[in-house]
Amino acid sequence: MSKLWAKGYDLDKAVEEFTVGEDPILDIELVRWDAVGSMAHARMLAAIGILTPQEATTLCRELARIVDLDNRGEFAIPIELEDVHTAVENHLVHELGELGKKLHTARSRNDQVILDLRLYMRDRVLAVGDGIGGMVRELIDFADTHRDVPIPGRTHFQLAMPSSVGLWAGAFAEALLDDWELLDAVVQIVDQCPLGSAASYGVNLDIDREMVAELLGFRCVQNNVLYVNNSRGKIEAMLLSVCAQVANDLSKLATDVILWSMPEFRYFSLPPEFCPGSSLMPQKRNPGPFELTRAKAATVQACLFEILEIVRPLISGYNRDFQLTKGPLMRGLRTTVACLEVNRLCMERLQVNRDACLEAFRPELFATDRVLDMARKGVPFRDAYRQVAGALDQMEMEDPVANIRRKTHTGATGNLGLDLARARLAEARKTLETRRKRWQGALTLLLDAAAPGADPAIP
Amino acid sequence: MSKLWAKGYDLDKAVEEFTVGEDPILDIELVRWDAVGSMAHARMLAAIGILTPQEATTLCRELARIVDLDNRGEFAIPIELEDVHTAVENHLVHELGELGKKLHTARSRNDQVILDLRLYMRDRVLAVGDGIGGMVRELIDFADTHRDVPIPGRTHFQLAMPSSVGLWAGAFAEALLDDWELLDAVVQIVDQCPLGSAASYGVNLDIDREMVAELLGFRCVQNNVLYVNNSRGKIEAMLLSVCAQVANDLSKLATDVILWSMPEFRYFSLPPEFCPGSSLMPQKRNPGPFELTRAKAATVQACLFEILEIVRPLISGYNRDFQLTKGPLMRGLRTTVACLEVNRLCMERLQVNRDACLEAFRPELFATDRVLDMARKGVPFRDAYRQVAGALDQMEMEDPVANIRRKTHTGATGNLGLDLARARLAEARKTLETRRKRWQGALTLLLDAAAPGADPAIP
Amino acid sequence: MSKLWAKGYDLDKAVEEFTVGEDPILDIELVRWDAVGSMAHARMLAAIGILTPQEATTLCRELARIVDLDNRGEFAIPIELEDVHTAVENHLVHELGELGKKLHTARSRNDQVILDLRLYMRDRVLAVGDGIGGMVRELIDFADTHRDVPIPGRTHFQLAMPSSVGLWAGAFAEALLDDWELLDAVVQIVDQCPLGSAASYGVNLDIDREMVAELLGFRCVQNNVLYVNNSRGKIEAMLLSVCAQVANDLSKLATDVILWSMPEFRYFSLPPEFCPGSSLMPQKRNPGPFELTRAKAATVQACLFEILEIVRPLISGYNRDFQLTKGPLMRGLRTTVACLEVNRLCMERLQVNRDACLEAFRPELFATDRVLDMARKGVPFRDAYRQVAGALDQMEMEDPVANIRRKTHTGATGNLGLDLARARLAEARKTLETRRKRWQGALTLLLDAAAPGADPAIP
Amino acid sequence: MSKLWAKGYDLDKAVEEFTVGEDPILDIELVRWDAVGSMAHARMLAAIGILTPQEATTLCRELARIVDLDNRGEFAIPIELEDVHTAVENHLVHELGELGKKLHTARSRNDQVILDLRLYMRDRVLAVGDGIGGMVRELIDFADTHRDVPIPGRTHFQLAMPSSVGLWAGAFAEALLDDWELLDAVVQIVDQCPLGSAASYGVNLDIDREMVAELLGFRCVQNNVLYVNNSRGKIEAMLLSVCAQVANDLSKLATDVILWSMPEFRYFSLPPEFCPGSSLMPQKRNPGPFELTRAKAATVQACLFEILEIVRPLISGYNRDFQLTKGPLMRGLRTTVACLEVNRLCMERLQVNRDACLEAFRPELFATDRVLDMARKGVPFRDAYRQVAGALDQMEMEDPVANIRRKTHTGATGNLGLDLARARLAEARKTLETRRKRWQGALTLLLDAAAPGADPAIP
């Protein structure tokens, strides 16, 4: 077994450990993508005459076996093989001899890892999209169910004006729907096929980059071969900047819930099976999932920052530094998807204590409504404001439920516009499903064609 | 003159200075947006009967005068008035008496500043778009002019394979075009009208939010009133995450140019009027604009992170912390636009020293082409690789120009695909112009209707 | 008037504006430091024979006049002169003719700006130290005054065990004292005299760097001339990393106070003259200074990261990028000092509502104390824990004041160790005063010697 | 086997996975520290009468066995046990029955993990110190060996003035020595014993915190029990801010070496066993360790940023968010130590190509020396500057070696002051060894006293 660039000298052990780093662990996530990417590459090499159709088919069958091994958790990457690309090529050479050595024609590892990561990101976009979609639906349902539960609206943490649980949950649904629009734009950029850049400068062979793109279900080829390499880390950062938005939204939601779950408020409560306890204090039931959601937002942003800063000082073309963008990319995506899933579960089970919400109301919450009542009757606003400010102790309570129902302008407590959010959700999901179908359809075709007994001529 | 919330006590002076902060300076950029936003608000208040049509017209005329004053640099914001909203209301009360006190009906300063910033961002998006557009066109032209100038392609800073000035410039054109796609998605999110959220919880008046949105040329109303406030900082960060991408692209370009301008390379040179000198060393001509572009990328990213971190810990609804997002937003946008403009100027004047580029070629740059020649003839790639690796000292020079012309697969040096980039640029510009027309058209209507002698019934 | 490096060509106007940037504004803070630094340089040039004693004295007198002008706010830096160094040299040439042109011998602007910033940082360290000192004293006094006011201690925002206002305030005093230890280490690094590095590589003159260091009151010379330039931004980041700690401490304090000032808690309240109001809601009194303190912590951290990221990609020696570290350095320091001052004022006036604190107590806060009572009597801790957990509804109230007084182990509510904190404060202040005396003493000597009528031979 | 807080309900599986997170993996690094910390706690509980001396001894023996198991890699943390503290307590209960349940008296897991991390950081400080020390010595030796090898000094990447390899290496030695001073201050803060804070509010038992501190070799007790918890993450960030400085220094060194190793410069070269190759290009030998050092600086800074941002929004007292500071702390420290070790190895083997250095000299490098020659003879500096600037093409070459030797002022190429650096290194190492002895001595005593056959009365 040997490194792809072996040429008669060995790396110093400490240097090897330093340079290989976490790759053997992180790359496990890339095995399937490396294999299917290689299948498309093999088909293309056959199409332009570098491989015979039979050679391509043999390679594809063995690559499909690697996918199978990986599905069963049986494909390992030993440290001395550095990375997934080397492990796959060594496997092929071991199983297929000379033929295995031909597959790398017209590509480099840089090329491969960009393709692998593009396929990985495409796949994770589906998970992020599903996560956002599930959470948004939960939030809309939650808002609908609790549309008439009033809570004190706050600004500056102080009592402001009447609000509602419906308004609160609806706000987060719309935040995440905006994030989804951003995700949708990033997907278009992710969904370009990079293969064919080689070391960043193309090759002196008539490779058919459009064919590879089509076999893998990409929207298009990413054109300029140097840009392919320059976009390493850049596109990752674009994707993580969406994750940072999602994570910040969930962090705000968590911050709200933690506050409203304090015994002094009790607007919300989580069932015990969502609340870890204390090793010392027997009475504790802590809002652990929400606290960690808050903290994980910092993690996601640190991942974004790490990638932006790794790539910022680099000259054009491949640089080894790119290797270190894999860790934060995977960590950032994994964290975001986990937060979406757990928060959906939590929202599903979050109890609203209507009585506690109603008890929280105080007359001052209606002061502004009184000012506007006066303004409606012709008192100049600023005068009405000062008049009410001077008589706050005479402010009277109002029925909070009636109050929030009566505010019916666009987006107010009595007119949440949840149908609008539902329509946006449906639209976003439709787009996602179209993409999922195109991407998974292409990969299914590739894998089917490599199945034992399949017609080697297809595709 | 007094604060909008004055009610019989004064702020401690040190606290006032601390809380007012940079607002009187930063808000100068918002005067025009505060005035036109207030014009739309006044028209809407008339439409729902809070103001008479004549009152609305009078207010609009005075607000148009404020726009004029601001155009001449004559509208100031004294520190004791805190911010642009107070300065404008005080001006109106001073000029129009009682009527001036009515305008604030159904809105809060939070509401106003979000609208002002949304209008400001919408305007700056045009500047960023123009900046990207100008730079992309320059890069495409530069790539076209120098498509046949070979330079050594690098990976790991070491010699890799033949590249070209055309490939290099084209890579940056495509990077910025991808940024533009992201910008386009963010614009959709920016282009929602926030007014009507009041303190974050709407009002007990039948305000017509759609009318305000239309008068100001917005794509739609931003629905949920709590989300309007929760999106403060969030949308700013979305916009700056595009700027961070642009700034990183320009930083990479600058890093390349600084390197290739070293006397040991001389591929590029800048004319002296772009190069500041040294106070001590008489011979120095420094690539100042590029060094600062590199550094300013760090500034833009710091602005993004400052905003993300300011808003992350906040509960729902308005919090004073939002005030501090204005500074980094403006600094980030200003820096990005300046970098785009100066880099376009620099690219316009950057000289390519063809002779230096040609002299830089060495035989090892062709080693990979030799390996692939062998692969084309049937030698397994990995064997060919090892064979060439073992005989590097016998590698022969090739004509670099012929070499780069001969690589004609998609996106390679002989097939840059500049037409594709040109088409994307044209498309992006068209979309931007449509938006510009809608936005500026709406504002022109508003201002025209407020001109002396205009029919007060319109719009 | 002309640039120091003028040699027959002019900078493109757009490039000039881009490269000069904020310098004419930021550098106003450096005028006095540039002048006194130049006085020391002039004295040294005289000592090694480049200037005559009379020339040095003439230069020093004019430089002292610049300090006077600056004290009166009358020394301006026009944009075409780029920076403070050019403005000062031009002033000298204008006033003194040929002699003014001699002062720059053996130094460069890079050299000068490093010295100016070192003197500026040294001065700001005094302000940060004073700010920490004032705040710590206030916190200790506050802790002492309220040592017997119990408040519910929280973990996870939930009720945990009895705490006290004294414990709370004492925690922040100790946090800031730890920051001061870090500051003290950074001061040692700041307090090295950089002058003499010239362009980063020294000069071919026998300059006396020790003399300059002594004249300016520095602890020592910063030895390696290349390191002098490489440390630009580095030492700034060290100083800001202390500020980031201070800002985070104050942010936590602010976060606590904002929470405990909510109407549902009312443990704390701020007097009205510290609370800005709302333009819409007449009842609002907002904890503005604390909200802004929370947000400004993000600003300080962004300043730290901006500097770290600006310098990270640079090769050794001066690079123009350093220019952009001035802005975040000054912003970070100014913000930190302002937060310390305003928070001290706020703590001075923060009211503790003892009744509200006492009413907040609930039986579950004593659960852990019960478990430990049982453990003291021999029940294995984990069994006692489970027993109490099973009977939480039978938990009885205890007198909170007696409870907190009874906990007397080191650092507990009944044994705050404020004397220890007082001793650390006194020690820290003594060290600071020693430094202040050395630094200010040296500068006073320099200025006195330049006064009209002073003996030109001294120092 | 059960969780420490188990009281009749189970956590939802998804929530459990989310909240346990990486702890079972990360905590492996803490096993030894949890065990020795628990030994000190047990001895203290015996001293105050909660345990009998025999009980304490039995517990200590079993805890010593855990250290042994961990040394052999045989102590595992199953996910259902959440963390190291639970795994250790379960082990004790399993082996010792009732006695195992007594150990947790008077402490909480929060308490424990802070102690574990403090011991972990103390240990890693030794590794960082050793790493800095080794690198500084290597740099001083390197500087000494190559003190007379001239290289062109650069500013703005352009040719500036003569420099030397000695000056270059010496600059990094001094940078790291300054970092060591900062580390030394942070160590003082790390070296405070936190145990006894319990849940953040102390306990109603007369625990002897000084005894625990002494048994574990700490400098002192960290006094205020609330501050103990508030300092979680804070002290970690202080330590990582030193690491960020070290990482940035190494990144600059790496950036220099990568540049000077380009074939156009060849001042430096790395032996092949330090240079990974390319899978595509047979000629490549890449400066992989240096590229990764550059990138890892961004990683270390992201770790710092992550911790600062996790803790920033938290109220006083323990919050679950702290859990997520462990990952970046460990990643940041591990990365810093690895960079120091690998860079030392690289410097040890870095070859200086004297001929290439000499060939790189050009007349313009001596321009400033000529200006200063004229200034020495009485020409006003600015006039001399302009004269030389006007006749650059007549500049003559000088002997670079003679030039750098002749510059003998403090810190210049002819007077590197390496003895000063050597003295600082010796001093720093001495302090480190004193600490190592105190820390390791205390732990050895604890472990020895727990050995089978040891006198249970000691210590």
mmCIF file of N, CA, C and O in Angstrom, chain B residues 122-156:
data_model
loop_
_atom_site.group_PDB
_atom_site.id
_atom_site.type_symbol
_atom_site.label_atom_id
_atom_site.label_comp_id
_atom_site.label_asym_id
_atom_site.label_seq_id
_atom_site.Cartn_x
_atom_site.Cartn_y
_atom_site.Cartn_z
ATOM 1 N N ARG B 122 -31.056 48.905 0.489
ATOM 2 C CA ARG B 122 -31.531 48.787 -0.884
ATOM 3 C C ARG B 122 -30.684 49.664 -1.799
ATOM 4 O O ARG B 122 -30.285 49.250 -2.891
ATOM 5 N N ASP B 123 -30.395 50.866 -1.335
ATOM 6 C CA ASP B 123 -29.600 51.790 -2.132
ATOM 7 C C ASP B 123 -28.159 51.309 -2.269
ATOM 8 O O ASP B 123 -27.550 51.376 -3.339
ATOM 9 N N ARG B 124 -27.620 50.816 -1.180
ATOM 10 C CA ARG B 124 -26.224 50.340 -1.211
ATOM 11 C C ARG B 124 -26.072 49.064 -2.031
ATOM 12 O O ARG B 124 -25.011 48.789 -2.581
ATOM 13 N N VAL B 125 -27.138 48.270 -2.089
ATOM 14 C CA VAL B 125 -27.115 47.090 -2.954
ATOM 15 C C VAL B 125 -26.858 47.517 -4.395
ATOM 16 O O VAL B 125 -26.113 46.848 -5.131
ATOM 17 N N LEU B 126 -27.442 48.637 -4.787
ATOM 18 C CA LEU B 126 -27.178 49.137 -6.139
ATOM 19 C C LEU B 126 -25.700 49.465 -6.303
ATOM 20 O O LEU B 126 -25.091 49.161 -7.329
ATOM 21 N N ALA B 127 -25.117 50.073 -5.277
ATOM 22 C CA ALA B 127 -23.697 50.430 -5.361
ATOM 23 C C ALA B 127 -22.819 49.181 -5.405
ATOM 24 O O ALA B 127 -21.866 49.100 -6.172
ATOM 25 N N VAL B 128 -23.160 48.192 -4.565
ATOM 26 C CA VAL B 128 -22.391 46.945 -4.587
ATOM 27 C C VAL B 128 -22.552 46.266 -5.944
ATOM 28 O O VAL B 128 -21.575 45.804 -6.549
ATOM 29 N N GLY B 129 -23.774 46.229 -6.433
ATOM 30 C CA GLY B 129 -24.033 45.610 -7.742
ATOM 31 C C GLY B 129 -23.270 46.323 -8.849
ATOM 32 O O GLY B 129 -22.623 45.687 -9.691
ATOM 33 N N ASP B 130 -23.317 47.654 -8.840
ATOM 34 C CA ASP B 130 -22.554 48.397 -9.847
ATOM 35 C C ASP B 130 -21.064 48.105 -9.712
ATOM 36 O O ASP B 130 -20.361 47.957 -10.704
ATOM 37 N N GLY B 131 -20.614 48.027 -8.474
ATOM 38 C CA GLY B 131 -19.195 47.757 -8.235
ATOM 39 C C GLY B 131 -18.787 46.391 -8.751
ATOM 40 O O GLY B 131 -17.759 46.242 -9.424
ATOM 41 N N ILE B 132 -19.599 45.395 -8.446
ATOM 42 C CA ILE B 132 -19.290 44.055 -8.947
ATOM 43 C C ILE B 132 -19.335 44.059 -10.470
ATOM 44 O O ILE B 132 -18.434 43.544 -11.139
ATOM 45 N N GLY B 133 -20.390 44.675 -11.008
ATOM 46 C CA GLY B 133 -20.551 44.697 -12.467
ATOM 47 C C GLY B 133 -19.356 45.327 -13.156
ATOM 48 O O GLY B 133 -18.824 44.773 -14.129
ATOM 49 N N GLY B 134 -18.913 46.466 -12.639
ATOM 50 C CA GLY B 134 -17.777 47.145 -13.252
ATOM 51 C C GLY B 134 -16.520 46.304 -13.178
ATOM 52 O O GLY B 134 -15.750 46.211 -14.141
ATOM 53 N N MET B 135 -16.332 45.678 -12.040
ATOM 54 C CA MET B 135 -15.125 44.867 -11.853
ATOM 55 C C MET B 135 -15.174 43.619 -12.739
ATOM 56 O O MET B 135 -14.163 43.240 -13.334
ATOM 57 N N VAL B 136 -16.341 42.988 -12.835
ATOM 58 C CA VAL B 136 -16.445 41.783 -13.672
ATOM 59 C C VAL B 136 -16.166 42.146 -15.123
ATOM 60 O O VAL B 136 -15.420 41.437 -15.822
ATOM 61 N N ARG B 137 -16.751 43.240 -15.587
ATOM 62 C CA ARG B 137 -16.506 43.610 -16.992
ATOM 63 C C ARG B 137 -15.024 43.845 -17.227
ATOM 64 O O ARG B 137 -14.443 43.399 -18.212
ATOM 65 N N GLU B 138 -14.391 44.542 -16.275
ATOM 66 C CA GLU B 138 -12.961 44.811 -16.402
ATOM 67 C C GLU B 138 -12.169 43.503 -16.453
ATOM 68 O O GLU B 138 -11.234 43.353 -17.235
ATOM 69 N N LEU B 139 -12.556 42.561 -15.595
ATOM 70 C CA LEU B 139 -11.844 41.284 -15.532
ATOM 71 C C LEU B 139 -12.033 40.495 -16.821
ATOM 72 O O LEU B 139 -11.095 39.855 -17.309
ATOM 73 N N ILE B 140 -13.249 40.498 -17.352
ATOM 74 C CA ILE B 140 -13.490 39.775 -18.603
ATOM 75 C C ILE B 140 -12.657 40.398 -19.727
ATOM 76 O O ILE B 140 -11.995 39.694 -20.500
ATOM 77 N N ASP B 141 -12.668 41.735 -19.789
ATOM 78 C CA ASP B 141 -11.870 42.394 -20.829
ATOM 79 C C ASP B 141 -10.390 42.073 -20.660
ATOM 80 O O ASP B 141 -9.683 41.807 -21.627
ATOM 81 N N PHE B 142 -9.952 42.112 -19.415
ATOM 82 C CA PHE B 142 -8.540 41.830 -19.118
ATOM 83 C C PHE B 142 -8.195 40.396 -19.542
ATOM 84 O O PHE B 142 -7.145 40.143 -20.148
ATOM 85 N N ALA B 143 -9.102 39.480 -19.228
ATOM 86 C CA ALA B 143 -8.887 38.073 -19.593
ATOM 87 C C ALA B 143 -8.825 37.936 -21.104
ATOM 88 O O ALA B 143 -7.986 37.205 -21.659
ATOM 89 N N ASP B 144 -9.704 38.641 -21.791
ATOM 90 C CA ASP B 144 -9.766 38.551 -23.237
ATOM 91 C C ASP B 144 -8.478 39.083 -23.859
ATOM 92 O O ASP B 144 -7.852 38.444 -24.718
ATOM 93 N N THR B 145 -8.054 40.249 -23.405
ATOM 94 C CA THR B 145 -6.849 40.885 -23.939
ATOM 95 C C THR B 145 -5.614 40.000 -23.746
ATOM 96 O O THR B 145 -4.760 39.907 -24.618
ATOM 97 N N HIS B 146 -5.558 39.364 -22.569
ATOM 98 C CA HIS B 146 -4.329 38.623 -22.235
ATOM 99 C C HIS B 146 -4.553 37.115 -22.276
ATOM 100 O O HIS B 146 -3.866 36.377 -21.595
ATOM 101 N N ARG B 147 -5.489 36.680 -23.094
ATOM 102 C CA ARG B 147 -5.822 35.239 -23.092
ATOM 103 C C ARG B 147 -4.645 34.381 -23.526
ATOM 104 O O ARG B 147 -4.540 33.223 -23.141
ATOM 105 N N ASP B 148 -3.766 34.937 -24.307
ATOM 106 C CA ASP B 148 -2.650 34.131 -24.809
ATOM 107 C C ASP B 148 -1.334 34.441 -24.119
ATOM 108 O O ASP B 148 -0.276 34.093 -24.617
ATOM 109 N N VAL B 149 -1.419 35.109 -22.986
ATOM 110 C CA VAL B 149 -0.181 35.337 -22.226
ATOM 111 C C VAL B 149 -0.041 34.228 -21.181
ATOM 112 O O VAL B 149 -0.832 34.148 -20.247
ATOM 113 N N PRO B 150 0.929 33.355 -21.370
ATOM 114 C CA PRO B 150 1.087 32.237 -20.418
ATOM 115 C C PRO B 150 1.780 32.704 -19.139
ATOM 116 O O PRO B 150 2.650 33.575 -19.185
ATOM 117 N N ILE B 151 1.369 32.178 -18.030
ATOM 118 C CA ILE B 151 2.134 32.321 -16.778
ATOM 119 C C ILE B 151 2.207 30.947 -16.124
ATOM 120 O O ILE B 151 1.337 30.104 -16.347
ATOM 121 N N PRO B 152 3.242 30.737 -15.333
ATOM 122 C CA PRO B 152 3.331 29.454 -14.641
ATOM 123 C C PRO B 152 2.150 29.316 -13.681
ATOM 124 O O PRO B 152 1.885 30.232 -12.903
ATOM 125 N N GLY B 153 1.427 28.218 -13.797
ATOM 126 C CA GLY B 153 0.390 27.940 -12.811
ATOM 127 C C GLY B 153 1.035 27.374 -11.560
ATOM 128 O O GLY B 153 2.000 26.615 -11.639
ATOM 129 N N ARG B 154 0.515 27.771 -10.405
ATOM 130 C CA ARG B 154 1.102 27.321 -9.137
ATOM 131 C C ARG B 154 0.089 26.505 -8.350
ATOM 132 O O ARG B 154 -1.107 26.758 -8.411
ATOM 133 N N THR B 155 0.605 25.581 -7.590
ATOM 134 C CA THR B 155 -0.138 25.042 -6.448
ATOM 135 C C THR B 155 0.866 25.005 -5.316
ATOM 136 O O THR B 155 2.071 24.830 -5.563
ATOM 137 N N HIS B 156 0.410 25.199 -4.104
ATOM 138 C CA HIS B 156 1.324 25.233 -2.952
ATOM 139 C C HIS B 156 2.434 26.268 -3.147
ATOM 140 O O HIS B 156 3.531 26.094 -2.638
#
